[in-house]
Backbone as XML, in Angstrom:
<?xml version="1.0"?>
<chain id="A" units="angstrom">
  <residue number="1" name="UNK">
    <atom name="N" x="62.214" y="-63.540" z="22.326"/>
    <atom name="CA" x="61.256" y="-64.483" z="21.775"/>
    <atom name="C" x="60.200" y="-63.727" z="20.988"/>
  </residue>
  <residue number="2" name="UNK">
    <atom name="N" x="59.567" y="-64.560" z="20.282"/>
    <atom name="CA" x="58.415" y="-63.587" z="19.506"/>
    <atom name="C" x="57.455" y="-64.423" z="19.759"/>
  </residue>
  <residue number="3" name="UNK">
    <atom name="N" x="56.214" y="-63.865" z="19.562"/>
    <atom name="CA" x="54.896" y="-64.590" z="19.894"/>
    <atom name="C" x="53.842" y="-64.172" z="19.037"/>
  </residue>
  <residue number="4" name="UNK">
    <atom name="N" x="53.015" y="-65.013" z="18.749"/>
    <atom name="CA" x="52.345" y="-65.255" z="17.762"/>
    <atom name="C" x="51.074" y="-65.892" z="17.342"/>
  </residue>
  <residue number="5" name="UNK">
    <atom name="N" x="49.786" y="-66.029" z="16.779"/>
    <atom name="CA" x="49.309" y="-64.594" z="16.867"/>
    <atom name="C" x="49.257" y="-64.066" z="17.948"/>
  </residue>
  <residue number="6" name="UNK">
    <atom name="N" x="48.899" y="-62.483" z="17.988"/>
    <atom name="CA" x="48.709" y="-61.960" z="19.151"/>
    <atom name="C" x="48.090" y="-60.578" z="19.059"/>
  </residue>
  <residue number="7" name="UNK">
    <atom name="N" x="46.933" y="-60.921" z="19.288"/>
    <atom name="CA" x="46.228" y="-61.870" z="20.059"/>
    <atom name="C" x="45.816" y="-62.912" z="19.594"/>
  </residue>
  <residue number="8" name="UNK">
    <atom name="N" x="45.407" y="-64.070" z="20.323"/>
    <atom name="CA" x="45.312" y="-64.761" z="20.068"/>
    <atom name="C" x="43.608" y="-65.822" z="20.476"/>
  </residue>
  <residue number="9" name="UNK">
    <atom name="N" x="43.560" y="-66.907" z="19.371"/>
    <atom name="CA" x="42.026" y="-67.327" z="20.354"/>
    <atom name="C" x="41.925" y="-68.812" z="21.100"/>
  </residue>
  <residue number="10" name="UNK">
    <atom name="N" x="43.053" y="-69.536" z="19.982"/>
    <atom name="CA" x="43.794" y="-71.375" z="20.336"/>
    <atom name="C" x="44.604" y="-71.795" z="20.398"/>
  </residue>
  <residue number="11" name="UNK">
    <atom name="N" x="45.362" y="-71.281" z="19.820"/>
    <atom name="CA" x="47.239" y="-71.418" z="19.488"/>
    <atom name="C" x="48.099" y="-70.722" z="19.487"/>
  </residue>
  <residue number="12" name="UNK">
    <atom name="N" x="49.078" y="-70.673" z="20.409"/>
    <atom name="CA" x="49.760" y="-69.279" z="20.648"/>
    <atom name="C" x="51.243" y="-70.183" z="20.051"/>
  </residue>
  <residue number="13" name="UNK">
    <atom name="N" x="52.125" y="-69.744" z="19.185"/>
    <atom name="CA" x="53.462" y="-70.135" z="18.507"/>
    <atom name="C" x="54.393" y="-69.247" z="18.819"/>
  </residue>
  <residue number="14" name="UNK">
    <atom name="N" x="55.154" y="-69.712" z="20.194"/>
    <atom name="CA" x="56.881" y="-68.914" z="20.481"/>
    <atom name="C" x="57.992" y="-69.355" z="19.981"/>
  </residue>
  <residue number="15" name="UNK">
    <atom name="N" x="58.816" y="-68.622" z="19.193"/>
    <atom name="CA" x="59.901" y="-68.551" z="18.092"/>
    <atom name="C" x="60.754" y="-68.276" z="18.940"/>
  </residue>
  <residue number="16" name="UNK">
    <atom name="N" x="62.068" y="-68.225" z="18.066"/>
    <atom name="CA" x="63.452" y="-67.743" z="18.389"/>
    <atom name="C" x="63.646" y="-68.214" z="20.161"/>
  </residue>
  <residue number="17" name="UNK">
    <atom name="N" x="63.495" y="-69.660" z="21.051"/>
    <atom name="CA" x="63.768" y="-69.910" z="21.846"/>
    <atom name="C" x="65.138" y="-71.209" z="21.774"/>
  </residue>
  <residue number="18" name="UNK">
    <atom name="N" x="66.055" y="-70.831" z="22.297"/>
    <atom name="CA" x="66.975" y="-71.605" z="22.678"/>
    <atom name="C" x="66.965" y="-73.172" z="22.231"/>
  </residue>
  <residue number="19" name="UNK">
    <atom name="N" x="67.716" y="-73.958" z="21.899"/>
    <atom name="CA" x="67.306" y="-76.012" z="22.009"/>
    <atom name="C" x="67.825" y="-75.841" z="23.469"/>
  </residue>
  <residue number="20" name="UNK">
    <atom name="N" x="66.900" y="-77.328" z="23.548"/>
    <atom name="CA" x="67.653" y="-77.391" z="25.167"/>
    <atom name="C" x="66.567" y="-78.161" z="25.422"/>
  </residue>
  <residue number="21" name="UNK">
    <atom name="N" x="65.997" y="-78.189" z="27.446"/>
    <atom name="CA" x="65.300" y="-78.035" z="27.802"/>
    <atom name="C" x="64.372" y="-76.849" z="28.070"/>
  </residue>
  <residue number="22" name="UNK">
    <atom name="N" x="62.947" y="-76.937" z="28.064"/>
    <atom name="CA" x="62.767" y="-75.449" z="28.514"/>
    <atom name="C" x="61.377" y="-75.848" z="29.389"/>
  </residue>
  <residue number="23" name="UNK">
    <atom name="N" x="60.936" y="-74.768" z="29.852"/>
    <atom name="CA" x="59.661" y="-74.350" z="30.655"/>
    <atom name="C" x="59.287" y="-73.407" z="30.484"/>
  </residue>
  <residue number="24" name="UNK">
    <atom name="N" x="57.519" y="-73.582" z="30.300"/>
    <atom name="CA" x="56.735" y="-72.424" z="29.964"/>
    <atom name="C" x="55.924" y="-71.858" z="30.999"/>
  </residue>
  <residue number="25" name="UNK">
    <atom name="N" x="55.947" y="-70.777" z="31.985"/>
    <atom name="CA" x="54.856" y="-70.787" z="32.846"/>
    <atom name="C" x="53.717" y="-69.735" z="32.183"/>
  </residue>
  <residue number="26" name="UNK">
    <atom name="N" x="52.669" y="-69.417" z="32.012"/>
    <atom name="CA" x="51.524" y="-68.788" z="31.828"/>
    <atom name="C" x="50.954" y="-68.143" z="33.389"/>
  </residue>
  <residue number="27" name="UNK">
    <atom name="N" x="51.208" y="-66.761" z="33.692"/>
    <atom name="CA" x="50.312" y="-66.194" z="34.674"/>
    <atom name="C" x="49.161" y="-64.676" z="34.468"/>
  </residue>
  <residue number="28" name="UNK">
    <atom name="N" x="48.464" y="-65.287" z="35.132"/>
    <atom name="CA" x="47.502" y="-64.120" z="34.827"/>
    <atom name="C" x="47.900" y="-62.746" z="35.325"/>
  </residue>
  <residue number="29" name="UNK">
    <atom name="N" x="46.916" y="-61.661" z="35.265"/>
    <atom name="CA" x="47.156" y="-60.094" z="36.143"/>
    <atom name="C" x="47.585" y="-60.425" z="37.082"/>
  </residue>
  <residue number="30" name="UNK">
    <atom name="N" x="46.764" y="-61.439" z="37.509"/>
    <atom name="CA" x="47.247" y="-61.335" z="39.298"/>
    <atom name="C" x="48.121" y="-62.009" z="39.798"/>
  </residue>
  <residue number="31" name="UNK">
    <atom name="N" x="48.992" y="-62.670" z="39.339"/>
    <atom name="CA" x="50.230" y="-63.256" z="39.259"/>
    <atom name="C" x="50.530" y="-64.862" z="39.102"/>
  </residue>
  <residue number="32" name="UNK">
    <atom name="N" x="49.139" y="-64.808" z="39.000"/>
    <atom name="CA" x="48.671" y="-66.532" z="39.340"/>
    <atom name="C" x="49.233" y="-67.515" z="37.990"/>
  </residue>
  <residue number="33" name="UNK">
    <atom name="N" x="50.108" y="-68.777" z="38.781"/>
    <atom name="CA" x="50.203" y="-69.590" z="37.267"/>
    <atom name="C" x="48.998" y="-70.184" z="36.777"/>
  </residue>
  <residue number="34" name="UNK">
    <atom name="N" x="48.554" y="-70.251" z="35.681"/>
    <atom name="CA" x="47.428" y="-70.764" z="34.720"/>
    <atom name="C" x="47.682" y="-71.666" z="34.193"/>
  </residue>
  <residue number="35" name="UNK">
    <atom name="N" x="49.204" y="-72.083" z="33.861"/>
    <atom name="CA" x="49.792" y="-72.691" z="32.680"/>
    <atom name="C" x="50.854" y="-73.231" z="32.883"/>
  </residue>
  <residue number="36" name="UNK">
    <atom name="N" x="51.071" y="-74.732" z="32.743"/>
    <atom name="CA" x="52.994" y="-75.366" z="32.603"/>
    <atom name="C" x="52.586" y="-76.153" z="31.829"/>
  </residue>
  <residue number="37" name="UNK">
    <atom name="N" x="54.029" y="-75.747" z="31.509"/>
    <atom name="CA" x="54.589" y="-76.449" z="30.228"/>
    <atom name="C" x="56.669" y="-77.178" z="30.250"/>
  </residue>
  <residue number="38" name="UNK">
    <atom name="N" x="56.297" y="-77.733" z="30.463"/>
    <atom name="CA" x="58.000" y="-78.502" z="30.025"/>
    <atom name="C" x="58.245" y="-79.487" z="29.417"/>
  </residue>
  <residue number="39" name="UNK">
    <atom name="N" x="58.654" y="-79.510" z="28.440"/>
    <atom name="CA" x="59.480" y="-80.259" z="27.774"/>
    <atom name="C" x="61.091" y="-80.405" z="27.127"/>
  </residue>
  <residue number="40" name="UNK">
    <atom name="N" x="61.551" y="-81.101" z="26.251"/>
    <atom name="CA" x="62.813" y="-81.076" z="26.120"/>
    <atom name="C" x="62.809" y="-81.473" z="24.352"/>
  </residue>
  <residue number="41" name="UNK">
    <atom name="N" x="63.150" y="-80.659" z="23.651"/>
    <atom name="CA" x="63.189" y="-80.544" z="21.765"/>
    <atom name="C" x="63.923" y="-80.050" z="20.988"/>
  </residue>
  <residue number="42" name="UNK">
    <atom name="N" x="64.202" y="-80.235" z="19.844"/>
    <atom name="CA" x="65.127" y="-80.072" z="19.174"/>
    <atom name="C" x="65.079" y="-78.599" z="18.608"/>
  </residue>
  <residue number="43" name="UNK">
    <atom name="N" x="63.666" y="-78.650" z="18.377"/>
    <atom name="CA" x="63.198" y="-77.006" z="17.753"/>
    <atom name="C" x="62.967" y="-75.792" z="18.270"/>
  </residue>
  <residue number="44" name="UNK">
    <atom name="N" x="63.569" y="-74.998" z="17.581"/>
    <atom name="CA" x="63.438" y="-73.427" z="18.061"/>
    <atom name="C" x="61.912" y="-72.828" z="18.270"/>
  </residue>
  <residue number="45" name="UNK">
    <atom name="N" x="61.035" y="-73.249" z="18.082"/>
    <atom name="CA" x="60.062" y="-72.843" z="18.138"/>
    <atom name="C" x="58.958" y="-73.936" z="19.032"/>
  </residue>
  <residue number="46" name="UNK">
    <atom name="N" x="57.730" y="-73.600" z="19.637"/>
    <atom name="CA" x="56.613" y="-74.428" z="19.756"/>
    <atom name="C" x="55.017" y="-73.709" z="19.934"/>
  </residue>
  <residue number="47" name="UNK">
    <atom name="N" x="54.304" y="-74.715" z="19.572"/>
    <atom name="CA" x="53.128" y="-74.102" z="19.825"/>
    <atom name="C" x="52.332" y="-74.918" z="20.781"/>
  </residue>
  <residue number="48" name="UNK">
    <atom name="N" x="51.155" y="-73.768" z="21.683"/>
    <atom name="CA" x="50.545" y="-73.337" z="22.710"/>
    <atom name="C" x="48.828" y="-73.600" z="22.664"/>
  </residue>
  <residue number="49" name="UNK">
    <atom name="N" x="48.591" y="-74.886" z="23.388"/>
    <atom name="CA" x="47.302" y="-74.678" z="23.195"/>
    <atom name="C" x="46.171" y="-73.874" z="24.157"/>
  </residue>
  <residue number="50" name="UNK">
    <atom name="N" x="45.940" y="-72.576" z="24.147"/>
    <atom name="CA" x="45.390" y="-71.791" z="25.202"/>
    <atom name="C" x="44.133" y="-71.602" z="25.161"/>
  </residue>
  <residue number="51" name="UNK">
    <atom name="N" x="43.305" y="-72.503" z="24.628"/>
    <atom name="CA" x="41.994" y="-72.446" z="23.993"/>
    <atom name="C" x="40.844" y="-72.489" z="26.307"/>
  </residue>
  <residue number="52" name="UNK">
    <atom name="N" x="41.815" y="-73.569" z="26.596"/>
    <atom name="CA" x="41.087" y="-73.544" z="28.012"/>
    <atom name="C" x="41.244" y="-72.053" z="28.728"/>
  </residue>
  <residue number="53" name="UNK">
    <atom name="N" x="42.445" y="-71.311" z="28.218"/>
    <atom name="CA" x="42.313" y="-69.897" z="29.234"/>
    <atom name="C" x="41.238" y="-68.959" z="28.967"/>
  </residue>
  <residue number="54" name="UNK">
    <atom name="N" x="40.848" y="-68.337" z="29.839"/>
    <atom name="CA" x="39.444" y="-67.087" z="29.754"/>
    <atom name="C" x="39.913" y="-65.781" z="28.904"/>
  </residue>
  <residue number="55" name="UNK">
    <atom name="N" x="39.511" y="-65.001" z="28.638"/>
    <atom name="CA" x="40.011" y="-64.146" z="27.882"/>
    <atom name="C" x="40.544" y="-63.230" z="28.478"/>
  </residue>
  <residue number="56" name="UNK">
    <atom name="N" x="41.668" y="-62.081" z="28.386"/>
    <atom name="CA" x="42.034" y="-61.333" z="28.855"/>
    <atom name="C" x="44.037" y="-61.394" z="28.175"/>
  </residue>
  <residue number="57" name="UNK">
    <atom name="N" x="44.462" y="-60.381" z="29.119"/>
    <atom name="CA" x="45.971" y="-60.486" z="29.168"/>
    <atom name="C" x="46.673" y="-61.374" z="30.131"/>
  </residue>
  <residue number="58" name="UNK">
    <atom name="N" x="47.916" y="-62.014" z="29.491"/>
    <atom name="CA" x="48.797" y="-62.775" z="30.080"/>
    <atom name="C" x="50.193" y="-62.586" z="29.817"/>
  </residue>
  <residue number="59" name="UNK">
    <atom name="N" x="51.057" y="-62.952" z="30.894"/>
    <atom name="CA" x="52.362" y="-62.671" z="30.882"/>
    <atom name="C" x="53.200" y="-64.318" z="30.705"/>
  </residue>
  <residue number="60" name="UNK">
    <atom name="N" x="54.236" y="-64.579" z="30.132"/>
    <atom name="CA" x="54.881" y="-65.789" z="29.877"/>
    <atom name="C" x="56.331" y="-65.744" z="30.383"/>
  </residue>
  <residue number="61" name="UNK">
    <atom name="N" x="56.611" y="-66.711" z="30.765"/>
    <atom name="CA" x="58.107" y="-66.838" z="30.641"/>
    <atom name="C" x="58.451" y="-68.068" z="30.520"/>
  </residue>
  <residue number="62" name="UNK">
    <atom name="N" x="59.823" y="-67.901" z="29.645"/>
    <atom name="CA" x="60.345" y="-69.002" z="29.075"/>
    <atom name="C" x="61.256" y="-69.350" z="29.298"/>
  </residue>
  <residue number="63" name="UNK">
    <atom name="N" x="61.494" y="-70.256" z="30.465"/>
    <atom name="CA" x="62.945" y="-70.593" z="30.687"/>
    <atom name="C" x="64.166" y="-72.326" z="29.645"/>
  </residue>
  <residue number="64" name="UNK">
    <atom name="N" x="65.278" y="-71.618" z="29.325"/>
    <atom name="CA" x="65.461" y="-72.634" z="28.645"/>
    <atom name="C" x="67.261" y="-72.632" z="29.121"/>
  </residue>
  <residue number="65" name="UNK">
    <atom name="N" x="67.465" y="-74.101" z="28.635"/>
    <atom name="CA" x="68.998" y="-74.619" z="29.420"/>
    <atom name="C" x="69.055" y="-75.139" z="28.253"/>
  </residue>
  <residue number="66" name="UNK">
    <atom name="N" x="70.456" y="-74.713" z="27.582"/>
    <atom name="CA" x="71.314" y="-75.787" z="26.954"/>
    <atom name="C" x="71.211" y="-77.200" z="27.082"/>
  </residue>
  <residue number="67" name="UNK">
    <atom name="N" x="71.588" y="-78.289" z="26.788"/>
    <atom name="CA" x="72.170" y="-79.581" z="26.993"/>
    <atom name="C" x="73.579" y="-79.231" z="27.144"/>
  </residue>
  <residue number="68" name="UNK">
    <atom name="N" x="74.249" y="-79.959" z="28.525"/>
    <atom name="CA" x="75.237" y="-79.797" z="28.932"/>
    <atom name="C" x="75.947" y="-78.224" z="29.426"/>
  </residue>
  <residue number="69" name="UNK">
    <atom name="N" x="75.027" y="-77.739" z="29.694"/>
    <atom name="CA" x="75.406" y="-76.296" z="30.232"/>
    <atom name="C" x="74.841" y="-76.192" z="31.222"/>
  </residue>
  <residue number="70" name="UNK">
    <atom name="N" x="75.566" y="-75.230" z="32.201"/>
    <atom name="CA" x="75.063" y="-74.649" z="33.737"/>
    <atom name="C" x="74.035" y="-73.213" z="33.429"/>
  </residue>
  <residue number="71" name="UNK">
    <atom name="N" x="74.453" y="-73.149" z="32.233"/>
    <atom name="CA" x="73.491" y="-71.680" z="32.343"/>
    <atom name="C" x="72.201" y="-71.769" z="32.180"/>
  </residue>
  <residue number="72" name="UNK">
    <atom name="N" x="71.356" y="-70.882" z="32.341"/>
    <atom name="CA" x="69.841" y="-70.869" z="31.213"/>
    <atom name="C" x="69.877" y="-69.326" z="31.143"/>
  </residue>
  <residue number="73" name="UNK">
    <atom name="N" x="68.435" y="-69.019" z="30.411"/>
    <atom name="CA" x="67.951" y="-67.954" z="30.135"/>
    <atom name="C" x="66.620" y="-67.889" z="30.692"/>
  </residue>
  <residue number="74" name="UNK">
    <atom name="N" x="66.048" y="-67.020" z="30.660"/>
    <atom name="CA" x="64.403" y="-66.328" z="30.823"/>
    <atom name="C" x="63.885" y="-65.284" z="30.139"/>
  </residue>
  <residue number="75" name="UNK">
    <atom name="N" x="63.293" y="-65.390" z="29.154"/>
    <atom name="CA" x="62.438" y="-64.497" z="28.341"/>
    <atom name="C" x="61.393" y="-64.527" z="28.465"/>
  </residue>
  <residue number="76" name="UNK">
    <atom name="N" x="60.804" y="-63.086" z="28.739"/>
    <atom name="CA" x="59.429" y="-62.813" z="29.695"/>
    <atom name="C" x="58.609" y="-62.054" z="28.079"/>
  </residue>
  <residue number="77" name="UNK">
    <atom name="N" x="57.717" y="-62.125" z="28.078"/>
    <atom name="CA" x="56.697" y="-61.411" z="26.964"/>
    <atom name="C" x="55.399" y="-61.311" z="27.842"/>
  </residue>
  <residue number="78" name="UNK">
    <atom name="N" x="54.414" y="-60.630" z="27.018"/>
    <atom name="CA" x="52.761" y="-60.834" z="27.315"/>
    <atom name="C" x="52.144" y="-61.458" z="25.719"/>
  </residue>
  <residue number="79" name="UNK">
    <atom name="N" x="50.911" y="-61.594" z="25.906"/>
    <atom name="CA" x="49.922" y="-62.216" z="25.316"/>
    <atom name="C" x="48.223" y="-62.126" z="25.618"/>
  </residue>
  <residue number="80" name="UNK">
    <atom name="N" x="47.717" y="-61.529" z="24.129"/>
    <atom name="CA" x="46.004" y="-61.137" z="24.839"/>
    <atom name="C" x="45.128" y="-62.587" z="24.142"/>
  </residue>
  <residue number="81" name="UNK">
    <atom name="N" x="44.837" y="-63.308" z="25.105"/>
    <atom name="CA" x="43.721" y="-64.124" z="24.528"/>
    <atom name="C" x="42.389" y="-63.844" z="24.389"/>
  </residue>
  <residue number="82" name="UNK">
    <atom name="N" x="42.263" y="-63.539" z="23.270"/>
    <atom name="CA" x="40.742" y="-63.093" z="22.912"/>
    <atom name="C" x="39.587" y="-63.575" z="22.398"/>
  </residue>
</chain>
């Protein structure tokens, strides 16, 4: 996945993710979730409104399932909101 800007200060935009369903979790250093997100779209991409998180570093993962498939994926990145 790619992520974008980054850092970032309101809108964080992740590319190159799977169609399907997917889920976004947002956790801080300390492992804590900050952030969900799920939905289900046609587009490879979406954007992130992170304007409520405090500033610092964050870690993401993106889990996404086909339609009509048993599999998924998980693509993990970070992100500095500044």
């Amino acid at each position: 996945i790619i992520l974008f800007p980054n850092p970032t200060n309101s809108e964080l935009t992740i590319e190159n993710i799977e169609f399907g369903t997917k889920e976004i979790l947002i956790y801080n250093l300390l492992g804590e979730v900050v952030s969900y997100y799920s939905w289900n779209n046609p587009q490879s991409f979406i954007q992130l409104d992170v304007n409520t998180l405090a500033k610092g570093m964050y870690f993401i993962e993106v889990f996404s399932s086909t339609i009509g498939s048993t599999s998924s994926a998980v693509h993990r990145a970070k992100f500095v909101k500044g």
